[in-house]
XYZ file of N, CA and C in Angstrom:
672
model
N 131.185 78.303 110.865
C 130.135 78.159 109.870
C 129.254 76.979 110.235
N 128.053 76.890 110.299
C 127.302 76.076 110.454
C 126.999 75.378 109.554
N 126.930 73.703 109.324
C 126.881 72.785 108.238
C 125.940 71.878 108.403
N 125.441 71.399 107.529
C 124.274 70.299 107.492
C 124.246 69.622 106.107
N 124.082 68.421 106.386
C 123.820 67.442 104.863
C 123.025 68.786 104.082
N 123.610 68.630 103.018
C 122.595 69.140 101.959
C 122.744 70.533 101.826
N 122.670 71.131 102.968
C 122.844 72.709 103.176
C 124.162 73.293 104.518
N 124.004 74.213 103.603
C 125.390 74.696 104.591
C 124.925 76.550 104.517
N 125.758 77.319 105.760
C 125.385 78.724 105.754
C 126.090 79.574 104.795
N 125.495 80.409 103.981
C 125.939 80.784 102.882
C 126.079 80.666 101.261
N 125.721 79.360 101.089
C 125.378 78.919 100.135
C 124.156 79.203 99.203
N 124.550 79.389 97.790
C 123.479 80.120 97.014
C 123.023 78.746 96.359
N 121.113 79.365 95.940
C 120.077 78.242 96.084
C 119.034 78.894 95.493
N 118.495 78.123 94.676
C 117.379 79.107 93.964
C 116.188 78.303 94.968
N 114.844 78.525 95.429
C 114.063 78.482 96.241
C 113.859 77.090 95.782
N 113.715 76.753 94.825
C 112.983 75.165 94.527
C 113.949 74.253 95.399
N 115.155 74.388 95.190
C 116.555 73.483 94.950
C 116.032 73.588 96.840
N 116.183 74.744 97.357
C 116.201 74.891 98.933
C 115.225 74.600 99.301
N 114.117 74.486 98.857
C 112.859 73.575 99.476
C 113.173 72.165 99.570
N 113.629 71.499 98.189
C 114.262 70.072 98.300
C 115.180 69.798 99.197
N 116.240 70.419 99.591
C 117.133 69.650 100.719
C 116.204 70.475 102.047
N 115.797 71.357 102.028
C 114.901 71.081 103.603
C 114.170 69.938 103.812
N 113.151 69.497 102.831
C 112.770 68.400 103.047
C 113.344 67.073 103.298
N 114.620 67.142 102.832
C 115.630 66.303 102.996
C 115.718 65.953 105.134
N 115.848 67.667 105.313
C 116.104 67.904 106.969
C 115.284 68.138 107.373
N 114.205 67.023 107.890
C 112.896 67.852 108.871
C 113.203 68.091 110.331
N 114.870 67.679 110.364
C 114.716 68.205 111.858
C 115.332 69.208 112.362
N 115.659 70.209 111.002
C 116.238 71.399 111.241
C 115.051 72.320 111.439
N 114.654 73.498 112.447
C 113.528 73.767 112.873
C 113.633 75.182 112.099
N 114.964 75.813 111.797
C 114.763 77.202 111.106
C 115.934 77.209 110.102
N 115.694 77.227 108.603
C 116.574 77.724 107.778
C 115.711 78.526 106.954
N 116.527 79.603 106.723
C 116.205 80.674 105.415
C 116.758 81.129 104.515
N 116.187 81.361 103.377
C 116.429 81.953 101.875
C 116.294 82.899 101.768
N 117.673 84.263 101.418
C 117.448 85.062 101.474
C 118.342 86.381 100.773
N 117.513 86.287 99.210
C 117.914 86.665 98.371
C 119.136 85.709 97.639
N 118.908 84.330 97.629
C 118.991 83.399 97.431
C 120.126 82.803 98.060
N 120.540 83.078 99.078
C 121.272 82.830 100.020
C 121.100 81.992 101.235
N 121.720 80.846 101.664
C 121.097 79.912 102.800
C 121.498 80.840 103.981
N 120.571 80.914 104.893
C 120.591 81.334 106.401
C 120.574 80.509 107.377
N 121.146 80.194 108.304
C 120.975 78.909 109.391
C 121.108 79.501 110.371
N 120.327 80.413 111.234
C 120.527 80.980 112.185
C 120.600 80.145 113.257
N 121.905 80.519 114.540
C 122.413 79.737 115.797
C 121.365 79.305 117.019
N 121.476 79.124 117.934
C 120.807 78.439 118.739
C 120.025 79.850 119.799
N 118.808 79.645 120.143
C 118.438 81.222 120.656
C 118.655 80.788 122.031
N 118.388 81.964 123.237
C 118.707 82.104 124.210
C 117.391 82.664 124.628
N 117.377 82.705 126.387
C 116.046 82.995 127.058
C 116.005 84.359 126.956
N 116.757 85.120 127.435
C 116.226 86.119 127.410
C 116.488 87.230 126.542
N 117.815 86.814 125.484
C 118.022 87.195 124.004
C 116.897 87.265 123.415
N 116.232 86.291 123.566
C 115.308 85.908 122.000
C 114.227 85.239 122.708
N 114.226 84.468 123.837
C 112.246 83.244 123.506
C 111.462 84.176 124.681
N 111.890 84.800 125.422
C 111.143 85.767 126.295
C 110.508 86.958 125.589
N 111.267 87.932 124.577
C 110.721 88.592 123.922
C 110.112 88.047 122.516
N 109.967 87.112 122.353
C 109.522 86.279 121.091
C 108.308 85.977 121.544
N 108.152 85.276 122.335
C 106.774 85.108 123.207
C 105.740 86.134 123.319
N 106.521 86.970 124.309
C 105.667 88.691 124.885
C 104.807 89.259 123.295
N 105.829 88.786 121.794
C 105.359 90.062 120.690
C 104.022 88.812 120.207
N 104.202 87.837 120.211
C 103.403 86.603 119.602
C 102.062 86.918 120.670
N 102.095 86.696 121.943
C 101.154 86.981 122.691
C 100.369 88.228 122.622
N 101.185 89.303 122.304
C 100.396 90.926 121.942
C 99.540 90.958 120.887
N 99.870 89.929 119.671
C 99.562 89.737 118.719
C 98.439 88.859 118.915
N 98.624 87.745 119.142
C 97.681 87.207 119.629
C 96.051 87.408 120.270
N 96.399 88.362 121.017
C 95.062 89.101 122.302
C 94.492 90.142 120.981
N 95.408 90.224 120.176
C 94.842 90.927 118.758
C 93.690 90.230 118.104
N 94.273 89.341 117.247
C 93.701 88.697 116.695
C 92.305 88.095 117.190
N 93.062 87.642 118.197
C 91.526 87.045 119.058
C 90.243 88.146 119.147
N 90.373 89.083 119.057
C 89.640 90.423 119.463
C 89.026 90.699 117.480
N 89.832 89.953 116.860
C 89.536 90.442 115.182
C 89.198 89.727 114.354
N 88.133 89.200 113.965
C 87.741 88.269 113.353
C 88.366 88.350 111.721
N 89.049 87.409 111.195
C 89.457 87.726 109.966
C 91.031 87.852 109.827
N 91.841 87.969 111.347
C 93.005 88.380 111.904
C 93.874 87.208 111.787
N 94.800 86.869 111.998
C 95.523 85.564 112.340
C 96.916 85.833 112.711
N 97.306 85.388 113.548
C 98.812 85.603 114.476
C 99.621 84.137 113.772
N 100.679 84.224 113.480
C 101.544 82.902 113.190
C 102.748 83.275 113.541
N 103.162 81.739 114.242
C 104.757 81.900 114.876
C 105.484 81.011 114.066
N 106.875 81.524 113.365
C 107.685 80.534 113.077
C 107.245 79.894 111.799
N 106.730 80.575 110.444
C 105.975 80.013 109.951
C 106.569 80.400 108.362
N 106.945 79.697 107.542
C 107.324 79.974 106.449
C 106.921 80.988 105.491
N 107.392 81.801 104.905
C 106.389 82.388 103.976
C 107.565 82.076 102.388
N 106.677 82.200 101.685
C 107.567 81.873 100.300
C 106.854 83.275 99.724
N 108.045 84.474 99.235
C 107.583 85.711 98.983
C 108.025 86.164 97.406
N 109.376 85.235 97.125
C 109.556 85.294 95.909
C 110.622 84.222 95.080
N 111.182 84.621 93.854
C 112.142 83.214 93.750
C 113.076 82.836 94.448
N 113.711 83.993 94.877
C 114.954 84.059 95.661
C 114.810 84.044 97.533
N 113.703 84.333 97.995
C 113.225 84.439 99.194
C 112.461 83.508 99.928
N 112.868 82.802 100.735
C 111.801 82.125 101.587
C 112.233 82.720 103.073
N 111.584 82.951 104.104
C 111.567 83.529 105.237
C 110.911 82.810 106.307
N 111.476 82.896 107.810
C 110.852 82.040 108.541
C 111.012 83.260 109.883
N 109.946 84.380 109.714
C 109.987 85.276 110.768
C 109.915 84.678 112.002
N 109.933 85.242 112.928
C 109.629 85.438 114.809
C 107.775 85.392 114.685
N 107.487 86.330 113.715
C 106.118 86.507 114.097
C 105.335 86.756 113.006
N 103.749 86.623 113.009
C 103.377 87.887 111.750
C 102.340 87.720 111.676
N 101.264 88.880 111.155
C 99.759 88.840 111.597
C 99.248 89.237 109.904
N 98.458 88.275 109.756
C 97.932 88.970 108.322
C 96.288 88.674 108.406
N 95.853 89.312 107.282
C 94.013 89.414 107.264
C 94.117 87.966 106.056
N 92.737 87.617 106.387
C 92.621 86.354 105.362
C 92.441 86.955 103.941
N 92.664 85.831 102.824
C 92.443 86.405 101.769
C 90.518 86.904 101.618
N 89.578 86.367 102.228
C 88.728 86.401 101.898
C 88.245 87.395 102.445
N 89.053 88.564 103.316
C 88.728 89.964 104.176
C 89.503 90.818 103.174
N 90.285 90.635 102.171
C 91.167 91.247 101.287
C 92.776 91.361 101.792
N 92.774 90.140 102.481
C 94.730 90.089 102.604
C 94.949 89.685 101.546
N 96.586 89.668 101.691
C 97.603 89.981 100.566
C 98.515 88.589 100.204
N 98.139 87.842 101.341
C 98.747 86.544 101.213
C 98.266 85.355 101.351
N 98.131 84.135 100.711
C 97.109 83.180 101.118
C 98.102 81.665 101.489
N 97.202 80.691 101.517
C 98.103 79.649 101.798
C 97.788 78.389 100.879
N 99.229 78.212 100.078
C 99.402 77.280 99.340
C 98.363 75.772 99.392
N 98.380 74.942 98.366
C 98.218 73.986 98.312
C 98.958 72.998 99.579
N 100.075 72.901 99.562
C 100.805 72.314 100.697
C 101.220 73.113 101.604
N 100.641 73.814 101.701
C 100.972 74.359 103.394
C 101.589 75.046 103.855
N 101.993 76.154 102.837
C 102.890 77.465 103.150
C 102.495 78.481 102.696
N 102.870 79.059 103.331
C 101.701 80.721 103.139
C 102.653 81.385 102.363
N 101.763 81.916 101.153
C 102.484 82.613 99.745
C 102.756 84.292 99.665
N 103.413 84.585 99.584
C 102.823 86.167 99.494
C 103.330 86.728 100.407
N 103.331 88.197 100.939
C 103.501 88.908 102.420
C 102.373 89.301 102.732
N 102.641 88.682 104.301
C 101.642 88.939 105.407
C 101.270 91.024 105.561
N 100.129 91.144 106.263
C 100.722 92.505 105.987
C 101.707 92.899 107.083
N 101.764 92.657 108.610
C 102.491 92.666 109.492
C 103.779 91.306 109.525
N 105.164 92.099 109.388
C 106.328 91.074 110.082
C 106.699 91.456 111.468
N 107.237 90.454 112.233
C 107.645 90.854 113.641
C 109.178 90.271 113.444
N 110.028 90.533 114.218
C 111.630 89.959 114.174
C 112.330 90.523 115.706
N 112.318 89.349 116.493
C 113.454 89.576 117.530
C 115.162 89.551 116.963
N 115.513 90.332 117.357
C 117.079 90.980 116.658
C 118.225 90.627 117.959
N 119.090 89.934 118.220
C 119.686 89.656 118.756
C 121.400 89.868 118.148
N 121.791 88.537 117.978
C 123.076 88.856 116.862
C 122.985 88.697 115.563
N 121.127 88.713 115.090
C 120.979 89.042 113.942
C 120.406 90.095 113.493
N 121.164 91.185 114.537
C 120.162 92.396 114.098
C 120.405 92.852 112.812
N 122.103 92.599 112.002
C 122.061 92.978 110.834
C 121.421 92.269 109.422
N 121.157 91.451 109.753
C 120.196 91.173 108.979
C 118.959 91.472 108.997
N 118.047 91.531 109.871
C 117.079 91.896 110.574
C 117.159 93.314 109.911
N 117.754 94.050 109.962
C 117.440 95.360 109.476
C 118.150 95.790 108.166
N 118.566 94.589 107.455
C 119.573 95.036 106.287
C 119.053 94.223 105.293
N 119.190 92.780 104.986
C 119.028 91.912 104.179
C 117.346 92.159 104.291
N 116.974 91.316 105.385
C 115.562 90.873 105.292
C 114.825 92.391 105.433
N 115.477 93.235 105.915
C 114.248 94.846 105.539
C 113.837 95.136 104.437
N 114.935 95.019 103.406
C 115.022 94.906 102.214
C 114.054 93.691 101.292
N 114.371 92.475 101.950
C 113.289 91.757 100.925
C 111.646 92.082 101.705
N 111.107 92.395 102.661
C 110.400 92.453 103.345
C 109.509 93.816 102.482
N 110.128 94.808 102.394
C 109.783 96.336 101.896
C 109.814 95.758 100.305
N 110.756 94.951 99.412
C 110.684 94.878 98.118
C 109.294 94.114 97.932
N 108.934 93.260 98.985
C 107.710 92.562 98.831
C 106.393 92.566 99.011
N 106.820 94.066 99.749
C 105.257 94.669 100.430
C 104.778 94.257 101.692
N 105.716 93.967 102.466
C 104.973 93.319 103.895
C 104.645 95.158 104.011
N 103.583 95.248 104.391
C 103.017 96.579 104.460
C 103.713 97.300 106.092
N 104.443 96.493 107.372
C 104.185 96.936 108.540
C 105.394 96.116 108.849
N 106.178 95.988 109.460
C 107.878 95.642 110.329
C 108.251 96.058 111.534
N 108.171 94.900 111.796
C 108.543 95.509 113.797
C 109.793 94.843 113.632
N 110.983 95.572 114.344
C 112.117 94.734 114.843
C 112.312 95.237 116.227
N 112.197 94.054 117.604
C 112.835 94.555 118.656
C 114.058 94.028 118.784
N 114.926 95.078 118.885
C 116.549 95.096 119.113
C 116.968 94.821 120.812
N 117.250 93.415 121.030
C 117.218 93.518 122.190
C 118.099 93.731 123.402
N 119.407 93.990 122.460
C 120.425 94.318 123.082
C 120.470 95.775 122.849
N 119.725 96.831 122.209
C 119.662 98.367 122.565
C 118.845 98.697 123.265
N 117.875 97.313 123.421
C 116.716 98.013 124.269
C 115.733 98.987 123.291
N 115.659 98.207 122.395
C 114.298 99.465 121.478
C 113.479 98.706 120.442
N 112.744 99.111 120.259
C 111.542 98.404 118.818
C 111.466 99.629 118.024
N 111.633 98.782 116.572
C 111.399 99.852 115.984
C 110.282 99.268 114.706
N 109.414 100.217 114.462
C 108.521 100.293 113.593
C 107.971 100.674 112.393
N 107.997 100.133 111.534
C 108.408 100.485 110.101
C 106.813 99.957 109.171
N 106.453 101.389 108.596
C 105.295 101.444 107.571
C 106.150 101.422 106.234
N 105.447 101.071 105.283
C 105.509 101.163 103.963
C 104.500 102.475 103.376
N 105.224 103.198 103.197
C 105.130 104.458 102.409
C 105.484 104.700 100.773
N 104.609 104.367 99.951
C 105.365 104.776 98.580
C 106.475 103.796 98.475
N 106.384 102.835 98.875
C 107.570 101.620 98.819
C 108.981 101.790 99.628
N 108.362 102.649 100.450
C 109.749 102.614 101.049
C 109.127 102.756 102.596
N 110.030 101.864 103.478
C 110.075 101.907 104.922
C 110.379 102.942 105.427
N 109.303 103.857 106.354
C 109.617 104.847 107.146
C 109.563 104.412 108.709
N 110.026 104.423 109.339
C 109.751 104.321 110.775
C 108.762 105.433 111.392
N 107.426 104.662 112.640
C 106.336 105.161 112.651
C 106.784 105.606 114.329
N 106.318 106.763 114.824
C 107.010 107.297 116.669
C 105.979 106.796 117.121
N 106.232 107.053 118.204
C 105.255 106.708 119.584
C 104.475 108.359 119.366
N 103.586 108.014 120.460
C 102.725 109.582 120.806
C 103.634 109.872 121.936
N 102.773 110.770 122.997
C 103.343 111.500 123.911
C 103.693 110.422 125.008
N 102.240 109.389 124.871
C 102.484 108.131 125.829
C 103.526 107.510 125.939
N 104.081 107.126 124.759
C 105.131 106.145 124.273
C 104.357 104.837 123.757
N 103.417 105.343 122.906
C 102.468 104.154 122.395
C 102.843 104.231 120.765
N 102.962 103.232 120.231
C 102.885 102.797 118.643
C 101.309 102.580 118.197
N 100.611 102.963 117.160
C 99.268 102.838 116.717
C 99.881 102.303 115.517
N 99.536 100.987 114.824
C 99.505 100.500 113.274
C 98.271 101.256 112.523
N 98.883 101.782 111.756
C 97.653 102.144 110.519
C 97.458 100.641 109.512
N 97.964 99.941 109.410
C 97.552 98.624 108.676
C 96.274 97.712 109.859
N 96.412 97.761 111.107
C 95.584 97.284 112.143
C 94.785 98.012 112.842
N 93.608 98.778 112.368
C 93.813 99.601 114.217
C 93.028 98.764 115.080
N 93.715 99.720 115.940
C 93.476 99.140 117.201
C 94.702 98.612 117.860
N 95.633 97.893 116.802
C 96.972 97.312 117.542
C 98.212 98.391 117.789
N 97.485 98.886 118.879
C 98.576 99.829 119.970
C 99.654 99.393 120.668
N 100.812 99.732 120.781
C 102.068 98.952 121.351
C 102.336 100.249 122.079
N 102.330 100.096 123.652
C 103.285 100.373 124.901
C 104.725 100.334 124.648
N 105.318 100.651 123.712
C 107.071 99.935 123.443
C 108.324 100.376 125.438
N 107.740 101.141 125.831
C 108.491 101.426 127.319
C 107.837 99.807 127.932
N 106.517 99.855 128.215
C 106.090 98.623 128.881
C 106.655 97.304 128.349
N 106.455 97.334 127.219
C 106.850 95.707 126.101
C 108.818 95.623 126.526
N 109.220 96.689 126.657
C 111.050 96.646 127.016
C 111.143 96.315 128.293
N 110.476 96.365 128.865
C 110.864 96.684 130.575
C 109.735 95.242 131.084
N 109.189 94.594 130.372
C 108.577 93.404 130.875
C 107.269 93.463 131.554
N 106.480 94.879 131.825
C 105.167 94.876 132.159
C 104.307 94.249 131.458
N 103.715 93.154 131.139
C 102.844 92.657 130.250
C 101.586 93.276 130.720
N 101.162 93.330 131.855
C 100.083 93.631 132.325
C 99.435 95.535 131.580
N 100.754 96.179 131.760
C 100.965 96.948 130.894
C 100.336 97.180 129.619
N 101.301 96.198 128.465
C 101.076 96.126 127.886
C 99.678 95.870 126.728
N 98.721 94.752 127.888
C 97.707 94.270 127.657
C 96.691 95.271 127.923
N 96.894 96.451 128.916
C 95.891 97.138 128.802
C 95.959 98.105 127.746
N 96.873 98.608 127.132
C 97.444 99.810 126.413
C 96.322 98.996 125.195
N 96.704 97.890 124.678
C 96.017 97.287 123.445
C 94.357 96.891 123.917
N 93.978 96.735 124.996
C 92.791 96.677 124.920
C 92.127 98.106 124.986
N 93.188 99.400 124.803
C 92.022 100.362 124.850
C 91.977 100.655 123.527
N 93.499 100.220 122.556
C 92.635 100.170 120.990
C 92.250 99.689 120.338
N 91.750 98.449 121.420
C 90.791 97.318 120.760
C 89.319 97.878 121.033
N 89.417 99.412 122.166
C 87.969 99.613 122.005
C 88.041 101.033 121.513
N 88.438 101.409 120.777
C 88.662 102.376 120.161
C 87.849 102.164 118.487
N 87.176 103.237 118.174
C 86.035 103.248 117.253
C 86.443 102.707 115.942
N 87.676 102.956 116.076
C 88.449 102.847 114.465
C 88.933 101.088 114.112
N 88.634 100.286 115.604
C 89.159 98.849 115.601
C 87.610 98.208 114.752
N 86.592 98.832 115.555
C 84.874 98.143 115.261
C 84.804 98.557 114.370
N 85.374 99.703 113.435
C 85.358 99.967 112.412
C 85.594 98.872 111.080
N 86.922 99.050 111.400
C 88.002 97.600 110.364
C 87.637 96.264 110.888
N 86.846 96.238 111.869
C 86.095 94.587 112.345
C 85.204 94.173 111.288
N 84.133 95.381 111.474
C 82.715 95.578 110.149
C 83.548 95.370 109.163
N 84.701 96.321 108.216
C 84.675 95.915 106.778
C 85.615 94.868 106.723
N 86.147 93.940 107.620
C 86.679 92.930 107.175
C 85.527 91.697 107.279
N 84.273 91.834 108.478
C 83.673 90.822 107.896
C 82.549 91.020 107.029
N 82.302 92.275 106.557
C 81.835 93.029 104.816
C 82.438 92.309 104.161
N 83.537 92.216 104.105
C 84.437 91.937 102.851
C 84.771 90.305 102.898
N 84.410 89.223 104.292
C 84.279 87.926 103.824
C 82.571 87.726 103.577
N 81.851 88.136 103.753
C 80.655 87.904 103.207
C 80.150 88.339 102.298
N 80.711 89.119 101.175
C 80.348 89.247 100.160
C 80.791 88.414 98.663
């Protein structure tokens, strides 16, 4: 069991109480609340977890950059409800002033769900797809990627009628987000380490009609 002044793994915490002893620990870099439960996830590994953590942040990234209104964040708190605070792998949301769903606090934590979560799954894949799917879908993150990296697969999950369906590839083996377009995922290339790959697959639905489309009404929708 992993232990720390103040907090320990497993321990139940209503979000206020667990904001106070984090602040207590600023030099703990990841704890989470979850479903009012402390999380202290273990120490990551290269090619478990910061190699594919990187690759999904960077995909995301070449996104955003391409989307005005877009924003990529790594490692970044979100406070989603009383019982929930979360500190994903990844996550891309529209500003509030394009009509996202989540904004950012007075002090510095982003409130609400993003519409995209990302999660490298290692030996936390059961959570990853059990606990946190669950608060993730109860909260409306509209879009859920988990790559599983010891099966070797990503999987992709829309919000449908409140419930998570997983979204296929086409014939290519490409993922299209209906919450983004344009953000096309290669999932064969993104497993197997082609970035180069990867980067072209998303720049062709960054030029794809339906991206300049949702470009226009997101910056419609901050200028009005």
């Amino acid at each position: 069991m992993t232990a720390a002044r103040g907090l320990q793994e497993g321990m139940r915490l209503s979000r206020a109480e667990f904001e106070r002893r984090c602040a207590e620990r600023p030099d703990l870099k990841k704890v989470e609340l979850i479903d009012g439960v402390v999380r202290m996830p273990s120490a990551v590994r290269y090619a478990a977890h910061g190699r594919p953590h990187g690759a999904i942040v960077g995909w995301l990234f070449a996104y955003a950059a391409s989307t005005p209104g877009v924003h990529v964040i790594d490692n970044t708190t979100l406070r989603l409800d009383r019982d929930n605070e979360l500190q994903p792998d990844a996550a891309l949301l529209i500003e509030p002033g394009a009509g996202g769903q989540s904004q950012v606090g007075a002090d510095d934590y982003i409130e609400g769900a993003p519409e995209l979560v990302a999660e490298v799954a290692a030996s936390s894949a059961s959570h990853d797809l059990g606990d946190k799917l669950r608060v993730y879908q109860r909260n409306r993150v509209r879009e859920y990627l988990v790559w599983h990296v010891a099966d070797g697969r990503i999987d992709w999950f829309e919000l449908t009628s409140a419930v998570y369906r997983r979204r296929s590839a086409d014939a290519a083996g490409v993922v299209r987000s209906t919450v983004f377009p344009g953000l096309w995922l290669d999932t064969g290339a993104m497993l197997r380490g082609d970035h180069p790959a990867v980067l072209r697959t998303l720049r062709r639905g960054i030029a794809d009609p339906g991206h300049a489309a949702f470009a226009s009404r997101l910056a419609d929708a901050q200028s009005s």
